[in-house]
């Protein structure tokens, strides 16, 4: 591949589907990603979302790791303010002990939920302010150099699970640069600050024990299909589903048909939501490859993490395979 490709698996629960079926789809996706040469698959921590099954992120990683062999698996990410750092060190130390050399730990500071869910999780609303200190505490546990006398992460100490800072603003870029950690920007749903954040990260990067040079990962959506019209139709279906989920909330919520969603997308609010998926490679394998290559160069990305957005798992697996084949065929 001209640039390393990884996958962000959103672990979707489709209408009429169960969480168990979503987990089976995640296993199938990781297996074909492994076969196709992707570097890693990440899962994100979300809570109280009926369409996302990755709330218990570390458990899902372990489930998929048991049914794959070589591909790296990890969190993209764990929302660290939701947890005590020692708990995450123990969870990922356990995963690394069982599956050595295959576990990543991406960290974010967002809640991954709404305000009511935050309260249900007993999260302190101010906990995000401690994110930099929590990252350092977690890192120290994983190194076996605990900052708290007499307290070690067991398992975890000495595993040195690699950390990644996730972000969609300049804050994450600045923190990743200051700590000398890899940085992943969530441009697959929050594109606006991508270029500025990447420049800040590269310009301010300080080498660390984990990383001597900056390593920047950019998120991007993709739908690759044998037919361009089919790919476009799949993408539009996914976008409508996302918009429907954002507008159909509250006590007066109702289901909106496709015509209503399409009409909403022409409004200022609708265009703002549609802009969230600005960076999307949609089309034939050749078209997807062209978009990804241009996007990676523009974003100054060392690696792309791709959210394959086909609504059906069969189409998603096909997109994973076609994208990898197209990028491999671009090798000189």
mmCIF file of C-alpha atoms in Angstrom:
data_model
loop_
_atom_site.group_PDB
_atom_site.id
_atom_site.type_symbol
_atom_site.label_atom_id
_atom_site.label_comp_id
_atom_site.label_asym_id
_atom_site.label_seq_id
_atom_site.Cartn_x
_atom_site.Cartn_y
_atom_site.Cartn_z
ATOM 1 C CA UNK A 1 0.000 0.000 0.000
ATOM 2 C CA UNK A 2 1.214 3.524 -0.736
ATOM 3 C CA UNK A 3 0.237 4.550 2.801
ATOM 4 C CA UNK A 4 -0.555 2.273 5.747
ATOM 5 C CA UNK A 5 -4.285 1.634 6.084
ATOM 6 C CA UNK A 6 -6.137 0.801 9.261
ATOM 7 C CA UNK A 7 -9.824 0.489 10.113
ATOM 8 C CA UNK A 8 -12.140 2.169 12.565
ATOM 9 C CA UNK A 9 -14.925 -0.348 13.146
ATOM 10 C CA UNK A 10 -17.967 1.542 14.408
ATOM 11 C CA UNK A 11 -19.544 -1.774 15.502
ATOM 12 C CA UNK A 12 -22.959 -0.713 14.166
ATOM 13 C CA UNK A 13 -26.174 -2.387 15.211
ATOM 14 C CA UNK A 14 -28.337 -2.221 12.097
ATOM 15 C CA UNK A 15 -32.149 -1.977 12.301
ATOM 16 C CA UNK A 16 -33.516 -5.366 13.332
ATOM 17 C CA UNK A 17 -30.060 -6.600 14.295
ATOM 18 C CA UNK A 18 -28.801 -7.688 17.717
ATOM 19 C CA UNK A 19 -25.557 -6.777 19.465
ATOM 20 C CA UNK A 20 -24.434 -10.387 19.038
ATOM 21 C CA UNK A 21 -24.822 -10.078 15.277
ATOM 22 C CA UNK A 22 -22.827 -6.840 15.372
ATOM 23 C CA UNK A 23 -19.998 -8.612 17.213
ATOM 24 C CA UNK A 24 -19.979 -11.391 14.614
ATOM 25 C CA UNK A 25 -19.712 -8.737 11.911
ATOM 26 C CA UNK A 26 -16.772 -7.136 13.731
ATOM 27 C CA UNK A 27 -14.971 -10.473 13.817
ATOM 28 C CA UNK A 28 -15.567 -10.998 10.099
ATOM 29 C CA UNK A 29 -14.379 -7.472 9.332
ATOM 30 C CA UNK A 30 -11.165 -7.883 11.350
ATOM 31 C CA UNK A 31 -10.465 -11.220 9.703
ATOM 32 C CA UNK A 32 -10.753 -9.817 6.195
ATOM 33 C CA UNK A 33 -8.756 -6.731 7.234
ATOM 34 C CA UNK A 34 -5.999 -9.038 8.482
ATOM 35 C CA UNK A 35 -6.057 -10.997 5.242
ATOM 36 C CA UNK A 36 -6.035 -7.794 3.172
ATOM 37 C CA UNK A 37 -3.014 -6.239 4.885
ATOM 38 C CA UNK A 38 -4.523 -3.543 7.081
ATOM 39 C CA UNK A 39 -2.318 -2.521 9.999
ATOM 40 C CA UNK A 40 -4.877 -2.299 12.822
ATOM 41 C CA UNK A 41 -8.568 -2.200 13.716
ATOM 42 C CA UNK A 42 -9.816 0.154 16.407
ATOM 43 C CA UNK A 43 -13.110 0.357 18.293
ATOM 44 C CA UNK A 44 -14.508 3.445 20.021
ATOM 45 C CA UNK A 45 -16.111 3.723 23.439
ATOM 46 C CA UNK A 46 -19.712 4.930 23.153
ATOM 47 C CA UNK A 47 -22.527 4.626 25.687
ATOM 48 C CA UNK A 48 -26.324 4.637 25.539
ATOM 49 C CA UNK A 49 -26.341 4.552 21.743
ATOM 50 C CA UNK A 50 -28.781 1.971 20.335
ATOM 51 C CA UNK A 51 -26.890 1.740 17.038
ATOM 52 C CA UNK A 52 -23.351 1.181 18.425
ATOM 53 C CA UNK A 53 -22.188 -2.019 20.162
ATOM 54 C CA UNK A 54 -18.666 -1.064 21.317
ATOM 55 C CA UNK A 55 -19.462 0.308 24.786
ATOM 56 C CA UNK A 56 -17.406 -2.380 26.585
ATOM 57 C CA UNK A 57 -14.454 -1.663 24.322
ATOM 58 C CA UNK A 58 -11.784 -3.809 25.948
ATOM 59 C CA UNK A 59 -14.076 -6.862 25.971
ATOM 60 C CA UNK A 60 -14.815 -6.446 22.265
ATOM 61 C CA UNK A 61 -11.079 -6.143 21.523
ATOM 62 C CA UNK A 62 -10.427 -9.396 23.362
ATOM 63 C CA UNK A 63 -13.273 -11.143 21.548
ATOM 64 C CA UNK A 64 -11.907 -10.156 18.144
ATOM 65 C CA UNK A 65 -8.283 -10.838 19.123
ATOM 66 C CA UNK A 66 -9.188 -14.421 19.993
ATOM 67 C CA UNK A 67 -10.421 -14.947 16.428
ATOM 68 C CA UNK A 68 -7.580 -13.240 14.550
ATOM 69 C CA UNK A 69 -3.853 -13.884 14.474
ATOM 70 C CA UNK A 70 -1.622 -10.978 13.532
ATOM 71 C CA UNK A 71 -3.546 -7.733 13.076
ATOM 72 C CA UNK A 72 -3.216 -5.088 15.778
ATOM 73 C CA UNK A 73 -6.409 -4.298 17.694
ATOM 74 C CA UNK A 74 -7.181 -1.457 20.010
ATOM 75 C CA UNK A 75 -9.294 1.382 21.246
ATOM 76 C CA UNK A 76 -9.908 4.389 19.105
ATOM 77 C CA UNK A 77 -10.571 5.290 21.715
ATOM 78 C CA UNK A 78 -11.087 4.825 25.399
ATOM 79 C CA UNK A 79 -12.663 7.979 26.848
ATOM 80 C CA UNK A 80 -10.244 8.193 29.744
ATOM 81 C CA UNK A 81 -12.179 10.668 31.938
ATOM 82 C CA UNK A 82 -14.854 7.958 32.261
ATOM 83 C CA UNK A 83 -12.399 5.666 34.074
ATOM 84 C CA UNK A 84 -9.722 5.451 36.714
ATOM 85 C CA UNK A 85 -6.361 5.175 34.893
ATOM 86 C CA UNK A 86 -5.427 2.062 36.861
ATOM 87 C CA UNK A 87 -8.567 0.289 35.630
ATOM 88 C CA UNK A 88 -7.645 0.924 31.992
ATOM 89 C CA UNK A 89 -4.038 -0.094 32.672
ATOM 90 C CA UNK A 90 -5.278 -3.398 34.099
ATOM 91 C CA UNK A 91 -7.697 -4.025 31.220
ATOM 92 C CA UNK A 92 -5.190 -3.305 28.467
ATOM 93 C CA UNK A 93 -2.371 -4.901 30.406
ATOM 94 C CA UNK A 94 -4.497 -8.046 30.480
ATOM 95 C CA UNK A 95 -5.115 -7.841 26.727
ATOM 96 C CA UNK A 96 -1.406 -7.300 26.012
ATOM 97 C CA UNK A 97 -0.483 -10.216 28.256
ATOM 98 C CA UNK A 98 -2.833 -12.534 26.350
ATOM 99 C CA UNK A 99 -2.150 -11.127 22.874
ATOM 100 C CA UNK A 100 1.402 -9.726 23.069
ATOM 101 C CA UNK A 101 2.439 -7.185 20.473
ATOM 102 C CA UNK A 102 -1.070 -6.719 19.103
ATOM 103 C CA UNK A 103 -2.776 -4.189 21.396
ATOM 104 C CA UNK A 104 -3.115 -0.405 20.958
ATOM 105 C CA UNK A 105 -4.618 2.106 23.373
ATOM 106 C CA UNK A 106 -6.023 5.296 21.883
ATOM 107 C CA UNK A 107 -7.222 7.862 24.414
ATOM 108 C CA UNK A 108 -9.806 10.616 24.159
ATOM 109 C CA UNK A 109 -11.291 13.048 26.629
ATOM 110 C CA UNK A 110 -14.878 13.287 25.333
ATOM 111 C CA UNK A 111 -17.638 11.524 27.293
ATOM 112 C CA UNK A 112 -18.746 9.266 24.443
ATOM 113 C CA UNK A 113 -22.299 9.857 25.628
ATOM 114 C CA UNK A 114 -24.873 12.484 26.555
ATOM 115 C CA UNK A 115 -25.198 14.390 29.832
ATOM 116 C CA UNK A 116 -27.668 11.973 31.432
ATOM 117 C CA UNK A 117 -25.438 9.018 30.585
ATOM 118 C CA UNK A 118 -22.460 10.830 32.055
ATOM 119 C CA UNK A 119 -24.354 11.086 35.337
ATOM 120 C CA UNK A 120 -25.319 7.418 35.162
ATOM 121 C CA UNK A 121 -21.621 6.570 34.786
ATOM 122 C CA UNK A 122 -20.838 8.631 37.915
ATOM 123 C CA UNK A 123 -18.549 10.807 35.825
ATOM 124 C CA UNK A 124 -17.411 14.104 37.313
ATOM 125 C CA UNK A 125 -18.272 16.825 34.743
ATOM 126 C CA UNK A 126 -14.861 18.375 35.395
ATOM 127 C CA UNK A 127 -12.909 15.152 34.898
ATOM 128 C CA UNK A 128 -11.903 16.100 31.340
ATOM 129 C CA UNK A 129 -9.765 18.869 32.838
ATOM 130 C CA UNK A 130 -7.521 16.161 34.337
ATOM 131 C CA UNK A 131 -7.014 14.374 31.017
ATOM 132 C CA UNK A 132 -3.279 15.219 30.590
ATOM 133 C CA UNK A 133 -2.501 14.101 34.145
ATOM 134 C CA UNK A 134 -4.583 10.952 33.690
ATOM 135 C CA UNK A 135 -2.657 10.082 30.516
ATOM 136 C CA UNK A 136 0.633 10.395 32.381
ATOM 137 C CA UNK A 137 -0.688 8.306 35.286
ATOM 138 C CA UNK A 138 -1.884 5.592 32.894
ATOM 139 C CA UNK A 139 1.390 5.611 30.985
ATOM 140 C CA UNK A 140 3.337 5.227 34.204
ATOM 141 C CA UNK A 141 1.249 2.214 35.241
ATOM 142 C CA UNK A 142 1.923 0.515 31.895
ATOM 143 C CA UNK A 143 5.649 1.173 32.222
ATOM 144 C CA UNK A 144 5.760 -0.251 35.732
ATOM 145 C CA UNK A 145 6.719 3.173 37.068
ATOM 146 C CA UNK A 146 3.580 4.054 39.024
ATOM 147 C CA UNK A 147 3.203 7.640 40.148
ATOM 148 C CA UNK A 148 1.264 6.456 43.204
ATOM 149 C CA UNK A 149 3.550 4.811 45.810
ATOM 150 C CA UNK A 150 2.684 1.195 46.506
ATOM 151 C CA UNK A 151 0.143 0.882 43.674
ATOM 152 C CA UNK A 152 0.869 -1.134 40.524
ATOM 153 C CA UNK A 153 -1.314 -2.269 37.626
ATOM 154 C CA UNK A 154 -1.374 -6.072 37.706
ATOM 155 C CA UNK A 155 -1.537 -7.120 34.887
ATOM 156 C CA UNK A 156 -0.240 -4.030 33.116
ATOM 157 C CA UNK A 157 3.038 -3.015 34.722
ATOM 158 C CA UNK A 158 5.858 -3.375 32.219
ATOM 159 C CA UNK A 159 3.616 -4.180 29.253
ATOM 160 C CA UNK A 160 4.253 -0.757 27.669
ATOM 161 C CA UNK A 161 1.056 -0.851 25.644
ATOM 162 C CA UNK A 162 1.517 1.946 23.074
ATOM 163 C CA UNK A 163 -0.604 5.025 23.673
ATOM 164 C CA UNK A 164 -2.195 7.229 21.031
ATOM 165 C CA UNK A 165 -3.857 10.586 21.615
ATOM 166 C CA UNK A 166 -7.139 11.096 19.767
ATOM 167 C CA UNK A 167 -8.659 14.441 19.016
ATOM 168 C CA UNK A 168 -10.757 16.696 16.831
ATOM 169 C CA UNK A 169 -9.275 20.017 17.963
ATOM 170 C CA UNK A 170 -5.921 21.633 18.638
ATOM 171 C CA UNK A 171 -5.919 20.455 22.268
ATOM 172 C CA UNK A 172 -5.202 16.822 21.386
ATOM 173 C CA UNK A 173 -2.570 17.825 18.838
ATOM 174 C CA UNK A 174 -0.748 19.954 21.402
ATOM 175 C CA UNK A 175 -0.897 17.238 24.051
ATOM 176 C CA UNK A 176 0.296 14.474 21.711
ATOM 177 C CA UNK A 177 3.172 16.686 20.558
ATOM 178 C CA UNK A 178 4.179 17.617 24.117
ATOM 179 C CA UNK A 179 4.136 13.968 25.287
ATOM 180 C CA UNK A 180 5.797 12.587 22.157
ATOM 181 C CA UNK A 181 2.882 10.275 21.335
ATOM 182 C CA UNK A 182 1.210 9.319 18.049
ATOM 183 C CA UNK A 183 -1.801 11.461 17.181
ATOM 184 C CA UNK A 184 -5.043 10.417 15.486
ATOM 185 C CA UNK A 185 -7.420 13.105 14.216
ATOM 186 C CA UNK A 186 -11.133 12.310 13.949
ATOM 187 C CA UNK A 187 -11.569 13.855 10.512
ATOM 188 C CA UNK A 188 -14.069 11.154 9.568
ATOM 189 C CA UNK A 189 -16.714 13.068 11.539
ATOM 190 C CA UNK A 190 -15.090 16.354 12.670
ATOM 191 C CA UNK A 191 -13.141 17.660 9.672
ATOM 192 C CA UNK A 192 -12.840 21.378 10.289
ATOM 193 C CA UNK A 193 -9.587 21.615 12.292
ATOM 194 C CA UNK A 194 -7.753 18.779 10.532
ATOM 195 C CA UNK A 195 -5.018 20.685 8.725
ATOM 196 C CA UNK A 196 -4.263 23.123 11.523
ATOM 197 C CA UNK A 197 -4.133 20.338 14.113
ATOM 198 C CA UNK A 198 -1.775 18.243 11.998
ATOM 199 C CA UNK A 199 0.556 21.217 11.492
ATOM 200 C CA UNK A 200 0.574 21.996 15.216
ATOM 201 C CA UNK A 201 1.349 18.368 16.024
ATOM 202 C CA UNK A 202 4.258 18.125 13.581
ATOM 203 C CA UNK A 203 5.728 21.529 14.409
ATOM 204 C CA UNK A 204 5.585 21.066 18.190
ATOM 205 C CA UNK A 205 6.456 17.364 18.461
ATOM 206 C CA UNK A 206 8.991 16.404 21.124
ATOM 207 C CA UNK A 207 10.598 12.932 20.910
ATOM 208 C CA UNK A 208 9.806 10.486 23.702
ATOM 209 C CA UNK A 209 10.638 6.992 24.858
ATOM 210 C CA UNK A 210 7.733 5.678 22.765
ATOM 211 C CA UNK A 211 8.243 7.707 19.609
ATOM 212 C CA UNK A 212 11.242 9.480 18.062
ATOM 213 C CA UNK A 213 9.392 11.117 15.154
ATOM 214 C CA UNK A 214 5.779 12.299 14.814
ATOM 215 C CA UNK A 215 3.242 9.757 13.616
ATOM 216 C CA UNK A 216 -0.056 11.247 12.474
ATOM 217 C CA UNK A 217 -3.178 9.240 11.671
ATOM 218 C CA UNK A 218 -6.173 10.796 9.895
ATOM 219 C CA UNK A 219 -9.693 9.382 9.932
ATOM 220 C CA UNK A 220 -11.582 9.088 6.646
ATOM 221 C CA UNK A 221 -14.814 7.434 5.499
ATOM 222 C CA UNK A 222 -14.941 5.049 2.572
ATOM 223 C CA UNK A 223 -17.422 3.133 0.483
ATOM 224 C CA UNK A 224 -15.766 1.166 -2.290
ATOM 225 C CA UNK A 225 -17.880 -0.932 -4.634
ATOM 226 C CA UNK A 226 -17.484 -2.521 -8.041
ATOM 227 C CA UNK A 227 -19.999 -0.008 -9.399
ATOM 228 C CA UNK A 228 -19.782 3.732 -8.672
ATOM 229 C CA UNK A 229 -23.554 4.177 -8.559
ATOM 230 C CA UNK A 230 -23.847 1.358 -6.026
ATOM 231 C CA UNK A 231 -21.162 2.960 -3.852
ATOM 232 C CA UNK A 232 -22.941 6.308 -3.993
ATOM 233 C CA UNK A 233 -26.247 4.714 -3.058
ATOM 234 C CA UNK A 234 -24.650 2.950 -0.080
ATOM 235 C CA UNK A 235 -23.068 6.186 1.113
ATOM 236 C CA UNK A 236 -26.309 8.150 0.814
ATOM 237 C CA UNK A 237 -28.118 5.479 2.821
ATOM 238 C CA UNK A 238 -25.522 5.699 5.585
ATOM 239 C CA UNK A 239 -25.632 9.497 5.606
ATOM 240 C CA UNK A 240 -29.421 9.516 5.851
ATOM 241 C CA UNK A 241 -29.224 7.087 8.770
ATOM 242 C CA UNK A 242 -26.744 9.344 10.565
ATOM 243 C CA UNK A 243 -28.844 12.451 9.983
ATOM 244 C CA UNK A 244 -31.990 10.617 11.058
ATOM 245 C CA UNK A 245 -30.313 9.607 14.304
ATOM 246 C CA UNK A 246 -29.278 13.196 15.023
ATOM 247 C CA UNK A 247 -32.632 14.845 14.293
ATOM 248 C CA UNK A 248 -34.986 12.156 15.620
ATOM 249 C CA UNK A 249 -34.397 12.843 19.315
ATOM 250 C CA UNK A 250 -36.404 14.053 22.258
ATOM 251 C CA UNK A 251 -39.945 13.321 23.466
ATOM 252 C CA UNK A 252 -41.492 14.438 20.159
ATOM 253 C CA UNK A 253 -39.118 12.352 18.061
ATOM 254 C CA UNK A 254 -40.527 10.478 15.090
ATOM 255 C CA UNK A 255 -39.192 8.553 12.146
ATOM 256 C CA UNK A 256 -38.407 10.609 9.054
ATOM 257 C CA UNK A 257 -38.660 9.156 5.577
ATOM 258 C CA UNK A 258 -35.892 9.524 2.994
ATOM 259 C CA UNK A 259 -37.547 12.455 1.201
ATOM 260 C CA UNK A 260 -37.798 14.399 4.456
ATOM 261 C CA UNK A 261 -34.152 13.676 5.287
ATOM 262 C CA UNK A 262 -33.038 14.749 1.811
ATOM 263 C CA UNK A 263 -35.019 17.978 2.163
ATOM 264 C CA UNK A 264 -33.449 18.611 5.570
ATOM 265 C CA UNK A 265 -29.978 18.159 4.070
ATOM 266 C CA UNK A 266 -30.606 21.240 1.902
ATOM 267 C CA UNK A 267 -31.110 23.450 4.979
ATOM 268 C CA UNK A 268 -28.251 25.195 6.811
ATOM 269 C CA UNK A 269 -28.501 22.746 9.718
ATOM 270 C CA UNK A 270 -28.594 19.818 7.324
ATOM 271 C CA UNK A 271 -25.568 21.031 5.410
ATOM 272 C CA UNK A 272 -23.704 21.399 8.681
ATOM 273 C CA UNK A 273 -24.426 17.768 9.562
ATOM 274 C CA UNK A 274 -23.522 16.620 6.050
ATOM 275 C CA UNK A 275 -20.201 18.454 6.390
ATOM 276 C CA UNK A 276 -19.272 16.023 9.182
ATOM 277 C CA UNK A 277 -18.689 13.396 6.486
ATOM 278 C CA UNK A 278 -16.779 15.755 4.162
ATOM 279 C CA UNK A 279 -13.808 13.422 3.957
ATOM 280 C CA UNK A 280 -15.399 10.390 2.332
ATOM 281 C CA UNK A 281 -13.942 8.265 -0.457
ATOM 282 C CA UNK A 282 -16.886 6.910 -2.420
ATOM 283 C CA UNK A 283 -16.834 5.061 -5.725
ATOM 284 C CA UNK A 284 -14.957 2.382 -7.599
ATOM 285 C CA UNK A 285 -11.658 1.093 -6.193
ATOM 286 C CA UNK A 286 -9.709 3.402 -8.511
ATOM 287 C CA UNK A 287 -11.769 6.416 -7.425
ATOM 288 C CA UNK A 288 -11.396 5.532 -3.750
ATOM 289 C CA UNK A 289 -7.636 5.101 -4.124
ATOM 290 C CA UNK A 290 -7.327 8.502 -5.795
ATOM 291 C CA UNK A 291 -9.271 10.199 -3.009
ATOM 292 C CA UNK A 292 -7.302 8.490 -0.248
ATOM 293 C CA UNK A 293 -3.933 9.324 -1.781
ATOM 294 C CA UNK A 294 -4.854 12.999 -2.204
ATOM 295 C CA UNK A 295 -6.384 13.145 1.270
ATOM 296 C CA UNK A 296 -3.317 11.604 2.931
ATOM 297 C CA UNK A 297 -1.011 14.099 1.212
ATOM 298 C CA UNK A 298 -3.218 17.066 2.089
ATOM 299 C CA UNK A 299 -3.594 15.965 5.715
ATOM 300 C CA UNK A 300 0.139 15.229 6.177
ATOM 301 C CA UNK A 301 -0.933 11.776 7.389
ATOM 302 C CA UNK A 302 1.481 8.915 7.989
ATOM 303 C CA UNK A 303 -1.446 6.484 8.205
ATOM 304 C CA UNK A 304 -5.142 6.512 7.364
ATOM 305 C CA UNK A 305 -7.771 4.935 9.589
ATOM 306 C CA UNK A 306 -10.782 4.174 7.450
ATOM 307 C CA UNK A 307 -14.391 3.922 8.586
ATOM 308 C CA UNK A 308 -16.048 1.766 5.938
ATOM 309 C CA UNK A 309 -19.589 3.113 5.834
ATOM 310 C CA UNK A 310 -21.608 0.568 3.851
ATOM 311 C CA UNK A 311 -24.874 -0.169 5.702
ATOM 312 C CA UNK A 312 -24.776 -3.947 5.117
ATOM 313 C CA UNK A 313 -21.957 -6.094 6.445
ATOM 314 C CA UNK A 314 -21.491 -7.898 3.121
ATOM 315 C CA UNK A 315 -20.971 -4.566 1.365
ATOM 316 C CA UNK A 316 -18.717 -3.360 4.191
ATOM 317 C CA UNK A 317 -16.487 -6.415 3.845
ATOM 318 C CA UNK A 318 -16.367 -5.889 0.101
ATOM 319 C CA UNK A 319 -15.359 -2.260 0.620
ATOM 320 C CA UNK A 320 -12.569 -3.327 2.971
ATOM 321 C CA UNK A 321 -11.243 -5.768 0.406
ATOM 322 C CA UNK A 322 -11.578 -3.513 -2.654
ATOM 323 C CA UNK A 323 -9.910 -0.577 -0.922
ATOM 324 C CA UNK A 324 -6.926 -2.673 0.151
ATOM 325 C CA UNK A 325 -6.573 -4.210 -3.299
ATOM 326 C CA UNK A 326 -6.675 -0.783 -4.926
ATOM 327 C CA UNK A 327 -4.042 0.665 -2.608
ATOM 328 C CA UNK A 328 -1.824 -2.388 -3.059
ATOM 329 C CA UNK A 329 -2.073 -2.061 -6.829
ATOM 330 C CA UNK A 330 -0.693 1.487 -6.531
ATOM 331 C CA UNK A 331 2.667 0.176 -5.270
ATOM 332 C CA UNK A 332 5.553 0.968 -7.533
#
